[in-house]
């Protein structure tokens, strides 16, 4: 029998269209769900909408409609966006669903009857948007400790939950189960900042509005939106205090609640205590992911920097959005999204690394073997290395996914794809095709490439399912084994089709403006953009315009972010001046595993003769840039590290590596 795996997203407030941050969470949970299904689990994936509370009541009143009419509209929008991004959920719960409201009332009554909830009076600081009360010690400068907005003094009759009664039990559970909350730092924060100082009783009703589940037998009060919302994880599965449905019996305890960092406290303290009081086993894990910010800013309507998945999908395609959000969000810190970074990732990872690899491979196989998958011969040259890279990627991607390190899993898969691209450069199939003897070898090379992209597609299925499906269709196979050699020889592949059309930055911004209903860039604005492009074309220009003062230290960079920069020891194989450019030198650099062309704006400071044979430090994973060199578009693929580019008098000095440093070694 299959092992079960039950996972949930937080249910977003039904107060407006979800933005890309909320949508990221469902994409992330979906990737985990698809991965678990691929690994043979019997998965149940729950999501939904949180539909009660003052904010919704107020918004509906502003629009002159009932709260139910309001949430019906928003909930449909949420479903539409979830469907667009391919969320493969099994159930969508709405907290206005009748069965849920009844179950929540039942839960409240049980807790009241057994004395865990009692009636008292509440006075404190109230945050209207968060619908949360805070104590004097929690509030400084009159603002909400959670959202930073102003709080007001408020007093009301209310029901309280005796949180402290269960605090020790929960603390012990957390100490005995360090994997209960991930990342571990969030667990420590909960223990040290909330559990150890002692929990106060929690106010679990409101009487300042009516849009919520009524307290049984006391109509003036509605149940606190968090008690209502958190219960969705069990009511959706058929739990009531009187009887438990089949889904609940089969899938509870939940294997992972995937939520954002801001609501970790609700999920790791209030929710487990509620379950302890009900006598229901605790969830196995709560994973609190970071936030997706616009650049380094929090997304907010007032800043006008909110991005939506449906708009992004029009620009980058659904898998472009899925790929970017999943790869840009580290396991434990925040991620960043901007149009520029999306274009770069799209062009270099999806269009170049993945798309070109698939396209070239399928096209070459058509040309050389009339679409038939050839039978491989014995390993030669770097075949073993390629196979080892594939095996390594499979192993590491699985390990990462098991540890919720989703962006790292993608990184491993894309490293494998880069290795396959290099394999094409090493084996040069077009040369092999020229001779009969070469053709036998070509069969092996093509088989290895086809097999690598098949395995790549299988590994990519949880992340970019539509593209993975297209790759398998182009390969004409549905074999999903990760065993190298499973692709059947003798079968026909499909036709090569472009998976990701390269995005032209200028056209992109025009399309974006049109989409947003803004005027298309004027001729002058276009010129400005062109001028900016010129700057990129000749990097030395940038050096000349360098700031006249020492640059202030850049913002602190998390270690996780620093290690994303891959610097390598590279040997200068060739170096030449660029006709008509006083600044540029054209380099051919040996990275050990591949050679790269790089343009560097150091012609004023070094001659080609001085550079040839030297070892330099190169940023090897910088997205390639197109530069216009004497009217021809050329790629600069990497950057030579030098000092002085930004200093007042711009004395540029290349950072040479030790002559004994092995080529290709990573610098850290
Ligand atoms: N309704 C509550 C959750 C109740 S769960 C029983 C809520 N809703 S929310 O709409 O504010 O947030 C929904 C989810 O989206 C939360 O997990 C939240 O952390 C997440 N995110 C909100 N903004 C986000 C980003 N900018 N980036 C990533 N996730 C973000 O909280």
XYZ file of C-alpha atoms and ligand atoms in Angstrom:
699
model
C 0.000 0.000 0.000
C 1.215 3.500 -0.816
C 2.425 5.645 2.029
C 0.177 8.682 2.525
C 1.345 12.279 2.364
C -0.985 15.081 3.356
C 0.096 18.666 2.753
C -1.593 22.035 2.910
C -1.058 25.678 2.034
C -2.146 28.488 4.299
C -5.564 29.646 3.172
C -5.197 33.216 1.891
C -7.543 35.940 3.077
C -10.378 36.313 0.673
C -10.039 40.083 0.639
C -8.624 40.588 -2.852
C -6.812 38.999 -5.757
C -3.807 37.006 -4.462
C -0.459 38.448 -5.500
C 2.606 36.542 -6.653
C 3.782 36.112 -3.028
C 0.610 34.252 -2.016
C 0.679 32.416 -5.325
C 4.283 31.369 -4.777
C 3.095 29.401 -1.775
C 0.643 27.349 -3.796
C 3.276 26.795 -6.516
C 5.757 25.648 -3.870
C 3.250 23.298 -2.260
C 2.267 22.026 -5.675
C 5.895 21.245 -6.542
C 6.224 19.286 -3.307
C 2.918 17.484 -3.936
C 3.938 16.538 -7.476
C 7.334 15.406 -6.248
C 5.767 13.188 -3.592
C 3.368 11.692 -6.135
C 6.321 11.002 -8.391
C 8.005 9.213 -5.482
C 4.982 6.948 -5.141
C 3.145 8.560 -2.226
C -0.605 8.696 -1.948
C -0.805 12.483 -1.767
C -3.614 14.683 -0.527
C -3.094 18.374 -1.223
C -5.421 20.871 0.444
C -5.799 24.575 -0.197
C -8.617 27.081 0.059
C -9.674 30.541 1.206
C -10.040 32.252 4.578
C -13.326 34.087 4.210
C -14.408 35.596 7.527
C -13.405 38.682 9.466
C -13.790 42.411 9.768
C -11.727 43.322 6.718
C -13.967 41.320 4.425
C -17.127 42.662 6.087
C -15.849 46.223 5.563
C -14.799 45.679 1.948
C -18.141 44.128 1.057
C -19.977 47.067 2.656
C -17.824 49.486 0.645
C -18.929 47.726 -2.535
C -22.572 47.587 -1.425
C -22.740 43.801 -1.554
C -23.085 41.114 1.102
C -19.904 39.585 2.527
C -20.909 36.263 0.981
C -21.261 37.832 -2.462
C -17.897 39.465 -1.956
C -16.058 36.273 -0.963
C -17.753 34.281 -3.721
C -16.148 36.612 -6.246
C -12.697 36.622 -4.654
C -12.670 32.891 -4.021
C -13.428 32.295 -7.709
C -10.500 34.541 -8.587
C -8.214 32.571 -6.261
C -9.332 29.314 -7.880
C -8.746 30.810 -11.317
C -5.166 31.784 -10.436
C -4.473 28.465 -8.714
C -5.699 26.695 -11.878
C -3.602 28.947 -14.099
C -0.374 28.110 -12.264
C -1.251 24.416 -12.395
C -1.936 23.798 -8.706
C -2.834 20.109 -8.539
C -4.795 20.280 -5.298
C -7.227 17.598 -4.226
C -9.574 19.810 -2.293
C -10.375 23.507 -2.019
C -11.976 24.501 1.260
C -13.781 27.768 1.864
C -14.275 28.732 5.490
C -17.820 29.752 4.572
C -18.560 26.147 3.568
C -21.452 24.935 5.666
C -19.722 21.773 6.897
C -16.729 23.825 8.022
C -18.770 26.409 9.918
C -20.684 23.636 11.715
C -17.490 21.793 12.608
C -15.867 24.985 13.948
C -18.891 25.738 16.142
C -18.656 22.153 17.438
C -14.948 22.532 18.207
C -15.576 25.758 20.114
C -18.407 24.202 22.131
C -16.323 21.194 23.102
C -13.496 23.413 24.319
C -15.977 25.568 26.246
C -17.637 22.529 27.795
C -14.339 21.049 28.888
C -13.195 24.368 30.425
C -10.354 25.174 28.042
C -12.308 28.216 26.891
C -13.895 30.594 29.446
C -15.740 33.924 29.260
C -14.015 37.071 30.548
C -13.272 40.657 29.537
C -10.604 41.787 27.220
C -8.831 45.076 27.217
C -5.820 45.741 25.118
C -4.343 47.152 21.955
C -6.267 46.128 18.881
C -4.928 46.007 15.335
C -7.895 46.334 12.987
C -6.323 44.941 9.804
C -4.835 41.953 11.650
C -7.856 41.549 13.908
C -5.510 40.882 16.776
C -5.235 42.170 20.317
C -1.845 42.905 21.850
C -0.634 43.493 25.366
C 1.185 46.607 26.591
C 4.512 44.813 26.453
C 3.968 43.739 22.869
C 3.148 47.221 21.612
C 5.760 49.918 21.268
C 5.150 53.339 19.715
C 1.476 52.560 19.260
C 1.977 50.201 16.341
C 1.129 46.563 15.753
C 4.133 44.296 16.403
C 3.113 42.097 13.460
C 2.306 44.545 10.685
C 3.547 47.907 11.954
C 0.226 49.660 11.510
C -1.352 51.809 14.298
C -3.230 49.987 17.063
C -6.096 51.326 19.158
C -7.217 50.742 22.745
C -10.242 48.444 22.901
C -12.265 46.578 25.517
C -14.874 43.864 25.076
C -16.545 40.841 26.606
C -14.759 37.923 25.202
C -13.916 34.257 25.459
C -10.406 33.142 26.276
C -8.426 30.015 25.587
C -6.220 28.739 28.419
C -3.081 28.522 26.352
C -0.759 28.147 29.338
C -2.418 24.843 30.249
C -0.795 23.174 27.244
C 2.399 25.213 26.918
C 4.699 22.754 28.696
C 3.413 19.846 26.660
C 4.021 21.773 23.452
C 7.477 22.884 24.535
C 8.409 19.275 25.231
C 7.031 18.227 21.861
C 9.152 20.847 20.123
C 12.265 19.903 22.054
C 11.734 16.203 21.335
C 10.965 16.851 17.645
C 13.435 19.375 16.246
C 12.041 18.786 12.748
C 8.578 19.923 13.872
C 9.259 23.412 12.543
C 11.505 24.206 9.595
C 13.804 26.054 9.176
C 15.182 25.333 12.616
C 15.815 29.022 13.315
C 12.056 29.614 13.244
C 11.551 26.848 15.816
C 14.129 28.431 18.133
C 12.427 31.799 17.748
C 9.098 30.309 18.827
C 10.589 28.536 21.813
C 12.668 31.454 23.052
C 10.365 34.363 22.255
C 6.978 32.891 22.969
C 6.910 29.560 24.785
C 9.656 30.066 27.338
C 8.560 33.567 28.487
C 5.109 32.036 29.161
C 1.948 32.081 27.098
C -0.956 34.377 27.908
C -4.513 33.193 27.495
C -5.671 33.912 23.978
C -8.799 35.906 23.232
C -10.728 33.694 20.824
C -13.869 35.683 20.035
C -14.789 39.097 18.650
C -17.938 41.155 19.100
C -17.030 44.188 17.012
C -18.311 42.609 13.796
C -20.614 39.785 12.760
C -19.051 38.198 9.666
C -17.813 34.959 11.187
C -18.883 31.705 12.821
C -21.140 32.548 15.752
C -20.273 31.356 19.234
C -22.806 28.595 19.972
C -25.428 29.988 22.344
C -23.979 33.517 22.478
C -24.883 35.308 19.268
C -23.117 38.546 20.103
C -19.748 36.920 19.537
C -18.076 35.432 16.531
C -15.219 32.969 16.733
C -11.752 34.452 16.239
C -10.795 34.158 12.601
C -7.620 32.208 13.373
C -9.452 29.450 15.285
C -11.865 29.302 12.371
C -9.131 29.345 9.717
C -6.679 26.926 11.321
C -9.422 24.346 11.815
C -9.737 24.082 8.028
C -6.885 21.595 7.998
C -9.032 19.028 9.819
C -12.593 20.021 8.911
C -11.734 19.697 5.213
C -10.872 16.084 5.943
C -14.223 15.401 7.558
C -13.305 16.000 11.190
C -16.008 16.994 13.631
C -15.860 16.557 17.393
C -18.464 13.802 17.138
C -17.114 11.802 14.282
C -14.142 11.678 11.971
C -14.531 11.179 8.244
C -12.634 8.715 6.102
C -10.231 11.318 4.729
C -9.305 12.384 8.238
C -8.724 8.808 9.338
C -6.585 8.143 6.307
C -4.507 11.312 6.052
C -4.250 12.946 9.467
C -1.746 13.831 10.960
C -0.765 16.296 8.311
C 2.730 15.697 6.936
C 3.497 19.344 6.274
C 1.725 22.672 6.566
C 3.439 24.986 4.074
C 3.049 28.569 5.282
C 4.802 31.931 5.198
C 7.179 33.155 7.881
C 4.679 35.741 9.195
C 2.201 33.135 10.394
C 4.598 30.638 11.932
C 3.456 31.598 15.452
C -0.187 30.803 14.683
C 0.752 27.449 13.211
C 3.350 26.319 15.700
C 1.781 27.545 18.933
C -1.970 28.221 18.659
C -2.727 25.433 16.226
C -0.886 22.646 18.091
C -2.406 23.790 21.402
C -5.879 23.708 19.890
C -5.176 20.171 18.687
C -3.767 19.116 22.058
C -6.978 20.372 23.686
C -9.070 18.418 21.178
C -6.976 15.292 21.699
C -6.007 15.255 18.018
C -2.422 14.266 17.073
C -0.161 17.139 16.030
C 0.940 17.765 12.457
C 4.343 16.323 11.652
C 5.904 19.443 10.256
C 5.362 23.127 9.669
C 7.550 24.649 6.983
C 7.700 28.439 7.178
C 9.033 29.740 3.876
C 10.430 33.220 3.343
C 8.732 36.054 1.522
C 9.025 37.007 -2.085
C 9.890 40.689 -2.176
C 9.891 43.103 -5.063
C 13.647 43.652 -5.243
C 14.331 44.242 -1.582
C 10.967 45.903 -0.867
C 7.902 44.281 0.584
C 5.197 44.112 -2.077
C 2.411 46.509 -1.294
C -0.362 48.220 -3.183
C 0.637 51.596 -1.750
C 4.139 51.216 -3.202
C 2.631 50.144 -6.512
C 4.999 47.191 -6.732
C 2.562 44.307 -6.501
C 2.977 41.614 -9.138
C 0.300 39.091 -10.041
C 0.763 35.593 -11.369
C -1.700 35.969 -14.245
C 0.070 39.069 -15.566
C 3.487 37.467 -15.162
C 2.263 34.341 -16.939
C 1.296 36.444 -19.956
C 4.873 37.698 -20.100
C 6.862 34.608 -19.125
C 4.434 31.711 -19.528
C 3.203 29.625 -16.605
C 6.377 27.576 -16.356
C 8.456 30.748 -16.538
C 6.627 31.958 -13.431
C 6.848 28.603 -11.686
C 10.529 28.250 -12.475
C 11.416 31.741 -11.374
C 9.511 31.743 -8.102
C 10.721 28.269 -7.124
C 14.337 28.961 -7.984
C 14.477 32.489 -6.568
C 13.255 31.595 -3.100
C 15.945 30.190 -0.833
C 15.035 27.602 1.801
C 15.371 29.858 4.808
C 15.503 33.494 3.734
C 13.464 35.818 1.537
C 13.512 35.770 -2.236
C 13.494 38.667 -4.644
C 11.578 39.230 -7.847
C 12.007 41.959 -10.450
C 11.226 41.996 -14.139
C 14.928 42.272 -14.964
C 15.903 39.273 -12.875
C 13.027 37.282 -14.360
C 14.169 38.106 -17.891
C 17.737 37.083 -17.037
C 16.726 33.797 -15.435
C 14.287 33.059 -18.244
C 16.808 33.719 -21.001
C 19.812 32.076 -19.452
C 18.264 29.093 -17.662
C 15.117 28.289 -19.582
C 15.781 29.537 -23.109
C 19.524 28.890 -23.179
C 20.478 26.088 -20.855
C 17.318 23.963 -21.044
C 15.552 25.074 -24.235
C 18.588 25.109 -26.503
C 19.830 21.801 -25.175
C 16.544 20.082 -25.946
C 16.151 21.799 -29.272
C 19.660 21.076 -30.449
C 19.475 17.453 -29.339
C 16.138 16.646 -30.959
C 17.101 18.507 -34.148
C 20.488 16.794 -34.404
C 18.900 13.396 -33.893
C 16.471 14.133 -36.683
C 19.279 15.235 -38.951
C 21.679 12.396 -38.187
C 19.351 9.477 -37.371
C 16.077 10.418 -39.059
C 14.433 10.831 -35.636
C 15.152 7.259 -34.553
C 16.679 6.873 -31.083
C 20.047 5.240 -31.814
C 21.501 2.306 -29.897
C 24.469 3.402 -27.769
C 27.888 1.770 -27.957
C 30.569 1.519 -25.271
C 31.457 4.560 -23.131
C 34.260 6.761 -24.378
C 35.666 10.181 -23.613
C 33.510 12.061 -21.133
C 30.486 9.723 -21.352
C 31.193 8.485 -17.856
C 31.388 12.031 -16.542
C 28.053 12.919 -18.084
C 26.420 9.812 -16.620
C 27.944 10.557 -13.230
C 26.577 14.110 -13.407
C 23.125 12.738 -14.190
C 23.252 10.257 -11.302
C 24.485 12.988 -8.986
C 21.694 15.348 -10.012
C 19.045 12.659 -9.418
C 20.431 11.891 -5.974
C 20.910 15.478 -4.904
C 17.616 16.753 -6.311
C 15.756 14.081 -4.325
C 17.713 14.857 -1.168
C 16.969 18.550 -1.542
C 13.276 17.940 -2.108
C 13.071 15.661 0.914
C 14.521 18.528 2.948
C 12.204 21.193 1.389
C 15.203 22.804 -0.303
C 13.291 23.347 -3.495
C 15.467 26.008 -5.117
C 18.536 23.874 -4.427
C 16.885 20.912 -6.145
C 16.362 23.036 -9.248
C 19.954 24.203 -9.086
C 21.164 20.586 -9.130
C 19.038 19.768 -12.168
C 20.247 22.822 -14.058
C 23.856 21.978 -13.213
C 23.264 18.646 -14.909
C 21.815 20.401 -17.962
C 24.855 22.667 -18.139
C 27.021 19.557 -18.063
C 25.059 18.158 -21.000
C 25.567 21.374 -22.973
C 29.262 21.079 -22.325
C 29.128 17.464 -23.511
C 27.902 18.737 -26.891
C 30.871 21.112 -27.065
C 33.220 18.274 -26.119
C 31.855 15.679 -28.522
C 31.019 18.032 -31.442
C 28.389 15.764 -33.019
C 28.538 17.770 -36.284
C 32.157 16.688 -36.735
C 31.377 13.059 -35.913
C 28.627 13.092 -38.527
C 31.164 13.729 -41.259
C 32.726 10.256 -41.245
C 31.437 6.691 -41.131
C 33.658 5.908 -38.186
C 32.416 9.024 -36.427
C 28.823 7.981 -36.982
C 29.150 4.952 -34.720
C 30.401 7.201 -31.968
C 27.700 9.743 -32.819
C 25.042 7.118 -32.006
C 26.360 6.891 -28.450
C 26.655 10.641 -28.092
C 23.121 11.246 -29.324
C 21.725 8.480 -27.144
C 23.446 9.948 -24.094
C 22.072 13.386 -24.845
C 18.540 12.157 -25.464
C 18.675 10.121 -22.283
C 20.008 13.046 -20.268
C 17.209 15.323 -21.380
C 14.650 12.581 -20.710
C 15.905 12.236 -17.147
C 16.048 16.034 -16.894
C 12.402 16.226 -17.955
C 11.402 13.617 -15.386
C 13.258 15.495 -12.661
C 11.706 18.785 -13.780
C 8.149 17.461 -13.796
C 7.247 18.666 -10.281
C 8.554 22.164 -11.000
C 7.610 22.890 -14.607
C 5.164 20.121 -15.488
C 3.944 21.558 -18.772
C 7.468 21.927 -20.168
C 8.534 18.541 -18.843
C 5.546 17.023 -20.658
C 6.518 18.807 -23.876
C 10.091 17.513 -23.633
C 8.910 13.939 -23.134
C 6.538 14.372 -26.090
C 9.399 15.684 -28.245
C 11.393 12.634 -27.199
C 8.417 10.413 -28.015
C 8.611 8.641 -24.672
C 6.702 8.313 -21.458
C 9.395 6.369 -19.623
C 9.889 7.999 -16.231
C 12.592 5.793 -14.731
C 15.698 7.646 -13.594
C 17.873 4.705 -14.558
C 20.281 5.859 -17.287
C 19.677 3.704 -20.349
C 15.905 3.339 -19.942
C 15.121 5.236 -23.131
C 14.281 2.654 -25.763
C 16.469 2.617 -28.855
C 14.735 2.185 -32.195
C 11.747 4.352 -31.280
C 11.006 7.583 -33.081
C 11.230 10.970 -31.432
C 8.748 13.758 -32.109
C 9.593 17.092 -33.722
C 11.821 19.706 -32.115
C 9.812 22.689 -30.924
C 11.067 25.823 -29.254
C 10.260 25.552 -25.539
C 11.148 29.086 -24.474
C 11.467 31.898 -26.975
C 14.219 34.284 -25.879
C 12.861 37.502 -24.408
C 14.037 40.751 -25.896
C 14.279 43.278 -23.066
C 13.066 46.236 -25.087
C 10.080 44.420 -26.553
C 9.320 43.045 -23.117
C 8.991 46.462 -21.523
C 6.798 47.637 -24.392
C 4.549 44.637 -23.896
C 4.464 45.254 -20.150
C 3.475 48.885 -20.650
C 0.737 47.871 -23.075
C -0.527 45.254 -20.646
C -0.681 47.697 -17.802
C -2.492 50.156 -20.015
C 0.401 52.582 -19.831
C 1.520 54.434 -22.955
C 4.209 52.658 -24.940
C 7.654 54.206 -24.467
C 8.100 57.404 -26.518
C 10.899 57.818 -29.068
C 12.902 59.709 -26.472
C 12.359 57.044 -23.854
C 13.331 54.434 -26.409
C 16.492 56.410 -27.116
C 17.204 56.430 -23.422
C 16.820 52.676 -23.341
C 19.069 52.396 -26.390
C 21.637 54.589 -24.703
C 21.527 52.333 -21.688
C 22.045 49.371 -23.999
C 25.055 51.162 -25.490
C 26.535 51.367 -22.019
C 26.252 47.641 -21.753
C 27.824 47.183 -25.152
C 31.062 48.744 -24.059
C 31.667 48.045 -20.423
C 34.692 50.346 -20.306
C 32.221 53.198 -20.751
C 30.926 52.325 -17.344
C 34.433 52.477 -15.933
C 34.937 55.987 -17.362
C 31.726 57.207 -15.816
C 32.627 55.702 -12.476
C 31.487 57.552 -9.379
C 33.905 60.108 -8.069
C 33.800 58.904 -4.482
C 34.395 55.588 -2.825
C 31.287 53.556 -3.149
C 29.483 53.007 0.102
C 29.590 49.395 1.261
C 26.940 47.353 -0.453
C 24.047 46.059 1.602
C 24.792 43.109 3.880
C 24.483 39.936 1.907
C 23.251 36.693 3.456
C 25.710 33.805 3.207
C 23.100 31.865 1.235
C 23.103 34.671 -1.317
C 26.869 35.013 -1.454
C 27.354 31.366 -2.335
C 25.168 31.830 -5.362
C 28.058 33.674 -7.013
C 30.232 31.050 -8.612
C 33.783 32.363 -9.103
C 36.332 30.157 -10.806
C 39.987 30.097 -11.661
C 40.159 30.619 -15.435
C 43.158 30.602 -17.750
C 43.462 33.152 -20.527
C 43.778 31.098 -23.715
C 43.385 33.979 -26.139
C 43.201 37.732 -25.755
C 42.867 40.338 -28.470
C 41.926 43.956 -28.890
C 38.554 44.781 -30.363
C 38.763 46.892 -33.555
C 37.374 50.418 -33.036
C 37.086 49.969 -29.278
C 39.595 51.697 -27.044
C 38.282 49.886 -24.021
C 37.419 46.321 -24.787
C 39.517 43.191 -24.902
C 38.102 39.972 -26.203
C 39.068 36.929 -24.118
C 38.855 33.220 -24.584
C 38.984 31.739 -21.100
C 39.541 28.131 -20.138
C 37.398 27.029 -17.204
C 38.647 23.471 -17.281
C 35.228 22.077 -18.109
C 34.489 24.617 -20.859
C 35.832 27.654 -22.661
C 34.111 30.997 -22.621
C 34.179 34.208 -24.574
C 34.264 37.262 -22.312
C 34.602 40.941 -23.196
C 36.279 42.999 -20.540
C 36.726 46.764 -20.435
C 40.381 46.703 -19.448
C 42.137 47.570 -22.730
C 43.368 50.853 -21.220
C 45.167 48.968 -18.495
C 46.410 45.709 -20.017
C 47.746 44.541 -23.370
C 46.685 41.162 -24.794
C 50.288 39.952 -24.459
C 50.245 40.662 -20.722
C 47.090 38.658 -20.274
C 47.663 35.510 -22.360
C 48.571 32.514 -20.212
C 47.615 34.232 -16.949
C 45.073 32.820 -14.532
C 42.271 35.166 -13.575
C 39.285 35.081 -11.249
C 36.106 34.825 -13.215
C 32.462 35.127 -12.196
C 31.349 32.044 -14.067
C 27.609 32.001 -13.429
C 26.832 35.565 -14.394
C 24.002 35.602 -16.924
C 25.490 36.035 -20.421
C 25.133 39.518 -21.949
C 24.766 40.375 -25.609
C 27.045 43.183 -26.786
C 27.133 44.876 -30.141
C 30.700 44.599 -31.358
C 31.185 46.529 -34.587
C 27.609 45.931 -35.593
C 27.573 42.253 -34.736
C 25.774 40.850 -31.661
C 28.231 38.859 -29.586
C 27.879 37.128 -26.279
C 29.999 37.933 -23.240
C 29.657 34.948 -20.979
C 31.189 35.734 -17.598
C 33.182 38.494 -15.954
C 36.835 38.943 -15.088
C 37.159 40.188 -11.533
C 39.166 43.388 -11.147
C 39.571 46.147 -8.600
C 39.296 49.856 -9.170
C 36.367 49.844 -11.567
C 34.448 52.032 -9.158
C 37.260 53.942 -7.472
C 37.635 57.712 -7.981
C 40.600 57.530 -10.335
C 39.705 54.199 -11.872
C 42.999 52.355 -11.807
C 41.766 49.006 -12.899
C 43.751 46.029 -11.660
C 42.845 42.483 -12.566
C 42.688 40.011 -9.696
C 45.080 37.313 -10.931
C 44.807 33.840 -9.440
C 47.877 32.047 -8.102
C 49.653 30.457 -11.135
C 49.476 27.100 -9.312
C 45.718 27.291 -8.715
C 44.043 24.534 -10.742
C 41.922 25.841 -13.604
C 38.195 25.525 -12.921
C 38.567 25.492 -9.137
C 35.812 27.315 -7.334
C 36.757 30.387 -5.332
C 35.055 31.019 -2.030
N -5.505 33.809 6.100
C -4.222 33.710 6.688
C -3.750 32.268 6.710
C -4.640 31.334 7.455
S -3.998 29.717 7.383
C -4.955 28.858 8.416
C -3.210 34.542 5.912
N -3.554 34.895 4.684
S -2.643 35.801 3.700
O -3.418 35.974 2.523
O -2.190 36.969 4.366
O -1.372 34.963 3.395
C -1.479 33.678 2.799
C -0.089 33.065 2.683
O 0.682 33.823 1.765
C 0.666 33.098 4.018
O 1.357 31.887 4.226
C 1.638 34.232 3.836
O 2.809 34.084 4.578
C 1.934 34.102 2.363
N 2.476 35.320 1.793
C 1.960 36.570 1.858
N 2.801 37.418 1.223
C 3.856 36.733 0.748
C 5.005 37.051 0.004
N 5.263 38.270 -0.394
N 5.839 36.037 -0.303
C 5.597 34.746 0.042
N 4.539 34.412 0.732
C 3.671 35.396 1.116
O -2.144 34.798 6.441
